[in-house]
XYZ file of N, CA and C in Angstrom:
639
model
N 140.850 -214.435 140.870
C 140.961 -213.802 139.491
C 139.601 -213.071 139.232
N 139.117 -213.410 138.176
C 137.778 -212.786 137.654
C 136.717 -213.034 138.560
N 136.727 -214.160 139.126
C 135.666 -214.559 140.168
C 135.493 -213.681 141.239
N 136.600 -213.228 141.736
C 136.638 -212.232 142.785
C 135.963 -210.864 142.440
N 136.213 -210.418 141.227
C 135.754 -209.231 140.639
C 134.182 -209.295 140.506
N 133.849 -210.448 140.015
C 132.380 -210.927 139.680
C 131.749 -210.721 141.144
N 132.115 -211.353 142.103
C 131.575 -211.395 143.529
C 131.357 -210.069 143.924
N 132.606 -209.287 143.764
C 132.617 -207.867 144.538
C 131.535 -207.084 143.792
N 131.327 -207.123 142.542
C 130.336 -206.228 141.976
C 128.963 -206.684 142.025
N 128.665 -207.965 142.089
C 127.410 -208.496 141.982
C 126.824 -209.011 143.469
N 127.753 -209.371 144.347
C 127.233 -210.093 145.476
C 127.777 -209.372 146.808
N 128.707 -208.383 146.609
C 129.307 -207.815 147.890
C 128.627 -206.485 148.238
N 127.615 -206.435 148.952
C 127.031 -205.077 149.317
C 127.922 -204.140 150.090
N 128.860 -204.739 150.938
C 129.781 -203.962 151.668
C 130.679 -203.178 150.873
N 130.990 -203.580 149.742
C 131.882 -202.814 148.770
C 131.072 -201.514 148.260
N 129.889 -201.695 148.090
C 129.201 -200.484 147.533
C 128.792 -199.578 148.715
N 128.790 -200.106 150.008
C 128.713 -199.220 151.126
C 130.022 -198.378 151.316
N 131.223 -198.979 150.906
C 132.447 -198.243 151.169
C 132.444 -197.028 150.239
N 131.705 -197.165 149.124
C 131.640 -195.936 148.113
C 130.963 -194.708 148.838
N 129.994 -195.039 149.431
C 129.171 -194.159 150.166
C 129.939 -193.374 151.260
N 130.735 -194.243 152.092
C 131.567 -193.799 153.034
C 132.790 -192.875 152.557
N 133.149 -193.286 151.352
C 134.284 -192.445 150.662
C 133.700 -191.093 150.314
N 132.652 -191.193 149.677
C 131.924 -189.737 149.199
C 131.763 -188.965 150.474
N 131.383 -189.569 151.461
C 130.938 -188.770 152.777
C 132.222 -188.117 153.251
N 133.239 -188.921 153.035
C 134.576 -188.274 153.788
C 135.100 -187.179 152.788
N 134.775 -187.328 151.447
C 135.088 -186.186 150.609
C 134.250 -184.872 150.951
N 132.940 -185.064 151.275
C 132.119 -183.945 151.544
C 132.456 -183.264 152.896
N 133.075 -184.081 153.783
C 133.652 -183.496 155.162
C 134.876 -183.030 154.979
N 135.917 -183.543 154.009
C 137.222 -183.045 154.087
C 137.570 -181.985 153.197
N 136.968 -181.845 151.968
C 137.389 -180.900 150.930
C 137.037 -179.409 151.371
N 135.715 -179.301 151.949
C 135.440 -177.886 152.416
C 136.237 -177.274 153.467
N 137.001 -178.156 154.151
C 137.907 -177.667 155.183
C 139.291 -177.611 154.571
N 139.673 -178.703 153.905
C 141.164 -178.575 153.441
C 141.389 -177.426 152.435
N 140.700 -177.389 151.496
C 141.005 -176.320 150.501
C 141.024 -174.884 151.040
N 139.921 -174.423 151.644
C 140.019 -173.052 152.180
C 141.086 -172.870 153.105
N 141.446 -173.988 154.039
C 142.538 -173.844 154.850
C 143.831 -173.607 154.192
N 143.946 -174.508 153.117
C 145.207 -174.307 152.249
C 145.478 -172.909 151.626
N 144.104 -172.458 151.154
C 144.158 -171.148 150.521
C 144.476 -169.978 151.524
N 144.081 -170.211 152.766
C 144.241 -169.133 153.845
C 145.684 -169.055 154.111
N 146.288 -170.334 154.392
C 147.713 -170.487 154.690
C 148.539 -169.933 153.600
N 148.252 -170.120 152.370
C 148.989 -169.590 151.173
C 148.898 -168.145 151.144
N 147.756 -167.489 151.300
C 147.524 -166.088 151.482
C 148.569 -165.461 152.619
N 148.531 -166.155 153.664
C 149.466 -165.615 154.818
C 150.914 -165.794 154.395
N 151.221 -166.861 153.751
C 152.588 -167.091 153.383
C 153.086 -166.493 152.321
N 152.161 -165.821 151.652
C 152.698 -164.933 150.393
C 152.921 -163.671 150.692
N 152.764 -163.181 151.982
C 153.126 -161.886 152.411
C 154.723 -161.804 152.604
N 155.263 -160.667 152.498
C 156.619 -160.517 152.620
C 156.958 -159.972 154.128
N 157.047 -160.961 155.055
C 157.173 -160.753 156.175
C 158.372 -161.417 156.790
N 158.983 -161.002 158.021
C 160.135 -161.557 158.374
C 159.938 -162.895 159.027
N 160.960 -163.925 158.627
C 160.892 -165.203 159.220
C 159.705 -166.023 158.525
N 159.394 -165.701 157.254
C 158.392 -166.390 156.540
C 158.828 -167.680 156.075
N 160.154 -167.950 155.978
C 160.606 -169.129 155.400
C 160.506 -170.279 156.647
N 160.603 -169.732 157.812
C 160.495 -170.768 159.107
C 159.032 -171.234 159.031
N 158.104 -170.496 158.778
C 156.703 -170.827 158.943
C 156.297 -171.646 157.810
N 157.021 -171.449 156.537
C 156.584 -172.275 155.396
C 157.365 -173.730 155.835
N 158.325 -173.843 156.357
C 158.807 -175.083 156.801
C 157.995 -175.904 157.836
N 157.355 -175.107 158.645
C 156.553 -175.684 159.716
C 155.250 -176.235 159.407
N 154.600 -175.446 158.470
C 153.238 -176.065 158.024
C 153.422 -177.217 157.070
N 154.554 -177.407 156.539
C 154.765 -178.410 155.619
C 155.258 -179.732 156.296
N 155.596 -179.843 157.419
C 156.110 -180.733 158.111
C 155.415 -182.014 158.128
N 153.944 -181.824 158.376
C 152.891 -183.037 158.399
C 153.063 -183.723 157.124
N 153.349 -183.013 155.985
C 153.370 -183.917 154.658
C 154.424 -184.876 154.534
N 155.814 -184.552 155.262
C 156.698 -185.457 154.968
C 156.781 -186.576 156.095
N 155.716 -186.723 156.928
C 155.663 -187.674 157.924
C 154.737 -188.896 157.221
N 155.025 -189.991 157.459
C 154.397 -191.094 156.818
C 152.990 -191.297 157.396
N 152.220 -191.643 156.463
C 150.669 -191.699 156.891
C 150.425 -192.717 158.135
N 151.154 -193.880 158.077
C 151.165 -194.875 159.148
C 151.515 -194.317 160.474
N 152.688 -193.538 160.429
C 152.965 -192.850 161.699
C 151.971 -191.830 161.989
N 151.505 -191.041 161.270
C 150.495 -190.106 161.504
C 149.307 -190.674 162.202
N 148.999 -191.993 161.627
C 147.680 -192.704 162.141
C 147.992 -193.049 163.480
N 149.213 -193.710 163.801
C 149.443 -194.183 165.135
C 149.490 -192.900 166.175
N 149.992 -191.760 165.716
C 149.972 -190.497 166.525
C 148.642 -190.209 166.932
N 147.766 -190.127 165.916
C 146.390 -189.833 166.143
C 145.544 -190.785 166.954
N 145.798 -192.158 166.662
C 145.230 -193.136 167.508
C 145.532 -193.149 169.063
N 146.815 -192.781 169.183
C 147.190 -192.688 170.687
C 146.640 -191.456 171.286
N 146.355 -190.533 170.468
C 145.727 -189.245 171.077
C 144.146 -189.477 171.491
N 143.569 -190.376 170.444
C 142.060 -190.528 170.685
C 141.644 -191.585 171.348
N 142.712 -192.597 171.727
C 142.416 -193.790 172.388
C 141.646 -193.607 173.758
N 140.967 -194.570 174.168
C 140.242 -194.488 175.397
C 141.012 -193.992 176.646
N 142.374 -194.200 176.456
C 143.328 -193.819 177.588
C 144.277 -192.673 176.996
N 143.894 -192.121 175.877
C 144.780 -191.244 175.287
C 144.687 -189.756 175.791
N 145.483 -188.943 175.066
C 145.796 -187.691 175.593
C 144.349 -186.946 175.653
N 143.535 -186.957 174.527
C 142.458 -185.995 174.403
C 141.435 -186.392 175.642
N 141.347 -187.814 175.890
C 140.388 -188.158 177.048
C 140.965 -187.669 178.305
N 142.406 -187.700 178.440
C 142.936 -187.057 179.600
C 142.696 -185.746 179.905
N 142.733 -184.914 178.799
C 142.266 -183.491 178.846
C 140.970 -183.428 179.386
N 139.945 -184.063 178.617
C 138.526 -183.854 178.937
C 138.294 -184.374 180.497
N 139.007 -185.278 180.962
C 138.720 -185.891 182.264
C 139.434 -184.706 183.200
N 140.461 -183.984 182.895
C 140.933 -183.074 183.786
C 140.020 -181.779 183.744
N 139.219 -181.493 182.796
C 138.371 -180.464 182.636
C 137.066 -180.836 183.454
N 136.535 -182.109 183.150
C 135.507 -182.594 183.694
C 135.542 -183.926 184.397
N 136.064 -184.123 185.546
C 136.330 -185.372 186.244
C 135.252 -186.513 185.998
N 133.940 -186.171 185.768
C 132.999 -187.154 185.618
C 133.236 -188.215 184.557
N 134.064 -187.739 183.537
C 134.267 -188.541 182.441
C 135.346 -189.564 182.686
N 135.942 -189.542 183.924
C 136.958 -190.555 184.328
C 136.327 -191.921 184.374
N 135.105 -192.052 185.029
C 134.353 -193.365 184.973
C 134.031 -193.848 183.784
N 133.665 -192.909 182.735
C 133.188 -193.453 181.599
C 133.981 -192.730 180.298
N 135.050 -192.971 180.099
C 135.796 -192.091 179.079
C 135.147 -192.397 177.643
N 135.297 -191.323 176.818
C 134.750 -191.453 175.373
C 135.599 -192.371 174.569
N 134.809 -193.400 173.856
C 135.378 -194.206 173.070
C 135.227 -193.783 171.678
N 136.112 -193.006 171.189
C 136.064 -192.171 169.812
C 135.937 -193.240 168.643
N 136.551 -194.396 168.857
C 136.560 -195.225 167.518
C 135.420 -196.195 167.478
N 134.570 -196.107 168.540
C 133.359 -197.023 168.651
C 132.203 -196.532 167.991
N 132.183 -195.223 167.668
C 131.096 -194.563 166.925
C 131.525 -194.063 165.387
N 130.785 -194.403 164.622
C 131.144 -194.196 163.211
C 131.477 -192.731 162.952
N 130.666 -191.767 163.539
C 130.880 -190.225 163.214
C 132.098 -189.786 163.842
N 132.405 -190.013 165.067
C 133.482 -189.617 165.710
C 134.724 -190.126 164.959
N 134.775 -191.386 164.645
C 135.841 -191.984 163.982
C 135.883 -191.402 162.659
N 135.013 -191.087 161.891
C 135.035 -190.341 160.659
C 135.544 -189.077 160.904
N 135.368 -188.379 161.919
C 135.856 -186.980 162.121
C 137.181 -187.128 162.433
N 137.833 -188.085 162.957
C 139.199 -188.209 163.350
C 140.103 -188.636 161.993
N 139.511 -189.394 161.261
C 140.029 -189.765 159.957
C 140.188 -188.493 159.123
N 139.022 -187.811 159.047
C 139.110 -186.695 158.240
C 139.972 -185.699 158.651
N 140.234 -185.346 160.089
C 141.236 -184.573 160.724
C 142.530 -184.991 160.217
N 142.706 -186.365 160.328
C 144.235 -186.895 159.915
C 144.349 -186.417 158.300
N 143.365 -186.558 157.696
C 143.533 -186.360 156.157
C 144.031 -184.922 155.851
N 143.176 -184.031 156.569
C 143.239 -182.491 156.526
C 144.683 -182.054 156.908
N 145.051 -182.556 158.122
C 146.350 -182.206 158.665
C 147.492 -182.787 157.816
N 147.261 -183.911 157.166
C 148.425 -184.540 156.392
C 148.623 -183.903 155.063
N 147.514 -183.284 154.420
C 147.739 -182.866 152.880
C 147.372 -181.361 152.661
N 146.906 -180.635 153.679
C 146.728 -179.186 153.373
C 147.831 -178.484 152.985
N 149.056 -178.890 153.518
C 150.216 -178.188 153.386
C 150.774 -178.336 151.805
N 150.582 -179.624 151.283
C 150.823 -179.717 149.896
C 149.995 -178.697 149.078
N 148.599 -178.584 149.251
C 147.838 -177.839 148.577
C 148.056 -176.309 148.912
N 148.707 -176.153 149.920
C 149.087 -174.689 150.411
C 150.217 -174.252 149.429
N 151.137 -175.185 149.106
C 152.468 -174.939 148.225
C 151.848 -174.698 146.855
N 150.940 -175.472 146.395
C 150.310 -175.150 145.109
C 149.637 -173.799 144.994
N 149.013 -173.453 145.985
C 148.296 -172.116 145.994
C 149.331 -171.020 146.047
N 150.481 -171.255 146.841
C 151.506 -170.227 147.080
C 152.212 -169.976 145.645
N 152.436 -170.985 144.883
C 152.975 -170.852 143.693
C 152.065 -170.128 142.686
N 150.826 -170.421 142.721
C 149.851 -169.794 141.795
C 149.854 -168.252 142.249
N 149.587 -167.981 143.477
C 149.633 -166.590 144.004
C 150.805 -165.681 143.534
N 151.899 -166.350 143.574
C 153.199 -165.636 143.226
C 153.167 -165.456 141.679
N 152.393 -165.840 141.043
C 152.264 -165.485 139.477
C 151.284 -164.533 139.179
N 150.597 -164.190 140.215
C 149.555 -162.951 140.028
C 150.365 -161.586 139.867
N 150.109 -160.896 138.805
C 150.975 -159.637 138.652
C 150.578 -158.671 139.741
N 151.545 -158.022 140.275
C 151.466 -157.199 141.307
C 150.788 -155.882 140.962
N 150.733 -155.629 139.421
C 150.210 -154.299 138.841
C 148.644 -154.447 139.197
N 148.080 -155.643 139.040
C 146.703 -155.783 139.290
C 146.377 -155.406 140.654
N 147.096 -155.708 141.724
C 146.773 -155.271 143.013
C 147.005 -153.767 143.206
N 148.037 -153.338 142.639
C 148.162 -151.837 142.700
C 147.134 -151.140 142.075
N 146.647 -151.428 140.982
C 145.384 -150.887 140.268
C 144.161 -150.969 141.172
N 144.095 -152.084 141.805
C 142.864 -152.232 142.743
C 142.920 -151.241 143.812
N 144.151 -151.151 144.453
C 144.213 -150.282 145.582
C 144.066 -148.789 145.224
N 144.458 -148.347 144.041
C 144.275 -147.146 143.576
C 142.629 -146.868 143.284
N 141.939 -147.824 142.981
C 140.476 -147.722 142.858
C 139.753 -147.893 143.950
N 140.439 -148.100 145.111
C 139.863 -148.236 146.496
C 139.245 -149.534 146.638
N 139.733 -150.563 146.161
C 139.101 -151.868 146.317
C 139.533 -152.372 147.687
N 138.767 -152.973 148.332
C 139.086 -153.657 149.699
C 139.739 -155.076 149.454
N 139.953 -155.697 150.604
C 140.787 -156.980 150.574
C 139.794 -158.141 150.083
N 138.447 -158.078 150.408
C 137.572 -159.042 149.883
C 137.316 -158.855 148.371
N 137.078 -157.631 147.986
C 136.811 -157.328 146.568
C 138.179 -157.661 145.831
N 139.368 -157.495 146.273
C 140.575 -157.719 145.534
C 140.687 -159.300 145.452
N 140.387 -160.067 146.526
C 140.505 -161.479 146.409
C 139.439 -162.004 145.402
N 138.250 -161.745 145.445
C 137.098 -162.329 144.529
C 137.243 -161.703 143.151
N 137.808 -160.619 142.857
C 137.816 -159.947 141.630
C 139.025 -160.035 141.044
N 140.276 -160.309 141.716
C 141.566 -160.367 141.243
C 142.191 -161.802 141.426
N 142.479 -162.076 142.695
C 143.037 -163.332 142.974
C 142.590 -164.506 142.692
N 141.282 -164.753 143.040
C 140.576 -165.949 142.720
C 140.435 -166.349 141.306
N 140.039 -165.228 140.387
C 139.978 -165.467 138.932
C 141.468 -165.673 138.298
N 142.392 -165.154 138.840
C 143.794 -165.305 138.384
C 144.326 -166.767 138.586
N 143.959 -167.321 139.756
C 144.437 -168.650 140.016
C 143.460 -169.802 139.776
N 142.389 -169.593 139.214
C 141.303 -170.368 139.010
C 141.734 -171.613 138.341
N 142.556 -171.618 137.193
C 142.990 -172.758 136.546
C 143.865 -173.685 137.445
N 144.580 -173.143 138.394
C 145.402 -173.919 139.456
C 144.472 -174.403 140.376
N 143.525 -173.770 140.821
C 142.356 -174.033 141.702
C 141.669 -175.426 141.265
N 141.209 -175.192 140.139
C 140.683 -176.530 139.435
C 141.427 -177.879 139.574
N 142.911 -177.694 139.304
C 143.747 -178.756 139.342
C 143.901 -179.356 140.665
N 144.028 -178.279 141.615
C 144.107 -178.797 143.098
C 142.887 -179.419 143.595
N 141.735 -178.948 143.118
C 140.494 -179.480 143.577
C 140.397 -181.013 143.006
N 140.923 -181.118 141.804
C 140.878 -182.528 141.140
C 141.809 -183.426 141.894
N 143.098 -182.943 142.254
C 143.950 -183.754 142.996
C 143.574 -184.109 144.247
N 142.760 -183.127 145.052
C 142.284 -183.339 146.288
C 141.106 -184.437 146.268
N 140.349 -184.260 145.292
C 139.201 -185.370 145.079
C 139.785 -186.776 144.960
N 140.762 -186.886 144.072
C 141.459 -188.026 143.882
C 142.113 -188.635 144.994
N 142.817 -187.786 145.840
C 143.448 -188.233 147.064
C 142.544 -188.666 148.073
N 141.394 -187.995 148.127
C 140.334 -188.446 149.096
C 139.781 -189.806 148.891
N 139.551 -190.064 147.399
C 139.063 -191.356 146.985
C 139.982 -192.388 147.174
N 141.294 -192.110 147.433
C 142.252 -193.205 147.656
C 142.663 -193.383 149.051
N 141.993 -192.767 149.939
C 142.283 -192.753 151.326
C 142.403 -194.237 151.817
N 143.542 -194.885 152.516
C 143.623 -196.113 152.796
C 144.433 -196.290 154.089
N 145.719 -195.792 154.231
C 146.535 -196.022 155.368
C 146.048 -195.650 156.594
N 145.370 -194.366 156.489
C 145.043 -193.864 157.913
C 143.742 -194.650 158.519
N 142.917 -195.101 157.479
C 141.788 -195.829 157.977
C 142.280 -197.296 158.588
N 143.099 -197.872 157.855
C 143.609 -199.151 158.326
C 144.309 -199.067 159.656
N 144.984 -197.890 159.877
C 145.832 -197.810 161.122
C 144.964 -197.339 162.226
N 144.026 -196.556 161.983
C 143.059 -196.047 163.067
C 142.042 -196.797 163.442
N 141.186 -197.376 162.366
C 139.980 -198.079 162.870
C 139.908 -199.470 162.173
N 140.721 -199.675 161.179
C 140.587 -200.951 160.364
C 139.170 -201.004 159.993
N 138.477 -200.071 159.742
C 137.036 -200.134 159.232
C 135.894 -200.131 160.346
N 136.401 -200.168 161.550
C 135.407 -200.234 162.699
C 134.823 -198.766 162.794
N 133.493 -198.895 163.358
C 132.710 -200.050 163.845
C 131.939 -200.770 162.720
N 132.017 -201.973 162.726
C 131.291 -202.726 161.865
C 131.518 -202.447 160.301
N 132.547 -202.265 159.918
C 132.896 -201.637 158.593
C 132.466 -200.454 158.261
N 132.093 -199.579 159.203
C 131.402 -198.323 158.837
C 132.276 -197.176 158.347
N 133.590 -197.427 158.645
C 134.629 -196.402 158.249
C 135.514 -196.785 157.087
N 135.074 -197.972 156.559
C 136.092 -198.514 155.487
C 135.731 -197.558 154.170
N 136.834 -197.027 153.615
C 136.905 -196.346 152.309
C 136.882 -197.571 151.249
N 136.845 -197.191 150.008
C 136.872 -198.307 148.951
C 138.233 -198.812 148.981
N 139.393 -198.068 149.088
C 140.750 -198.488 148.877
C 141.021 -199.410 150.334
N 140.662 -198.920 151.593
C 140.974 -199.744 152.509
C 140.133 -201.060 152.558
N 139.026 -201.062 152.108
C 138.253 -202.309 152.134
C 138.872 -203.271 151.157
N 139.193 -202.629 149.968
C 139.887 -203.735 149.062
C 141.283 -204.098 149.512
N 141.822 -203.207 150.254
C 143.206 -203.873 150.788
C 143.051 -204.866 151.933
N 142.145 -204.766 152.801
C 141.920 -205.697 153.856
C 141.249 -206.948 153.340
N 140.455 -206.758 152.161
C 139.792 -208.008 151.723
C 140.559 -208.797 150.754
N 141.498 -208.155 149.964
C 142.142 -208.908 149.016
C 143.613 -208.849 148.914
N 144.321 -207.926 149.599
C 145.699 -207.867 149.584
C 146.325 -208.910 150.478
N 147.505 -209.648 150.082
C 147.939 -210.680 150.825
C 148.622 -210.037 152.190
N 148.474 -210.661 153.184
C 148.766 -210.063 154.554
C 147.689 -209.401 155.310
N 146.736 -208.944 154.525
C 145.580 -208.462 155.164
C 144.315 -209.295 155.009
N 144.143 -209.906 153.884
C 142.873 -210.665 153.665
C 142.960 -211.973 154.424
N 141.695 -212.166 155.022
C 141.508 -213.311 155.900
C 141.229 -214.632 155.077
């Protein structure tokens, strides 16, 4: 009950460390996820043949359960996984001492961040695509007549036009990053030494029935 909350806030130093880890993950994830989603949205907003197929492909990771995605990436980066097999094929010296990706905090954080980006950038790309479709074509035509290049058009017309939506997407992405849970539990369960626990994964493993020891 209330005693657990009092202990967590006053005596549990590990809880406060998980906040630092969560903010670190946000710092790694958002600068990759948001620009990637924007680039994909800009490409998908073009009127080219077969664009519907590509829109379906990039969104596929979003409909796969996080636990399944975690298992896929765990098997890829396991000591005897696919990534180490490729590395060993390129450099046979690693066969005797394969890389243990999950025994180092920073490599484990890299994998968790990659999972998060791969899983969620498609949803953000949909939001960006919807926002881009509402930018009046007349603005682009006027910019072309004035001799504006692509970068000028993007920063002077596109970005200001979708800025309100961009702010919402950024807020949703921050909230989503702060609530990262399943992928951490599946991939590392906080290892090494609790260094990859986010706030949500720490609370889940510590207090939720079936996880708490």
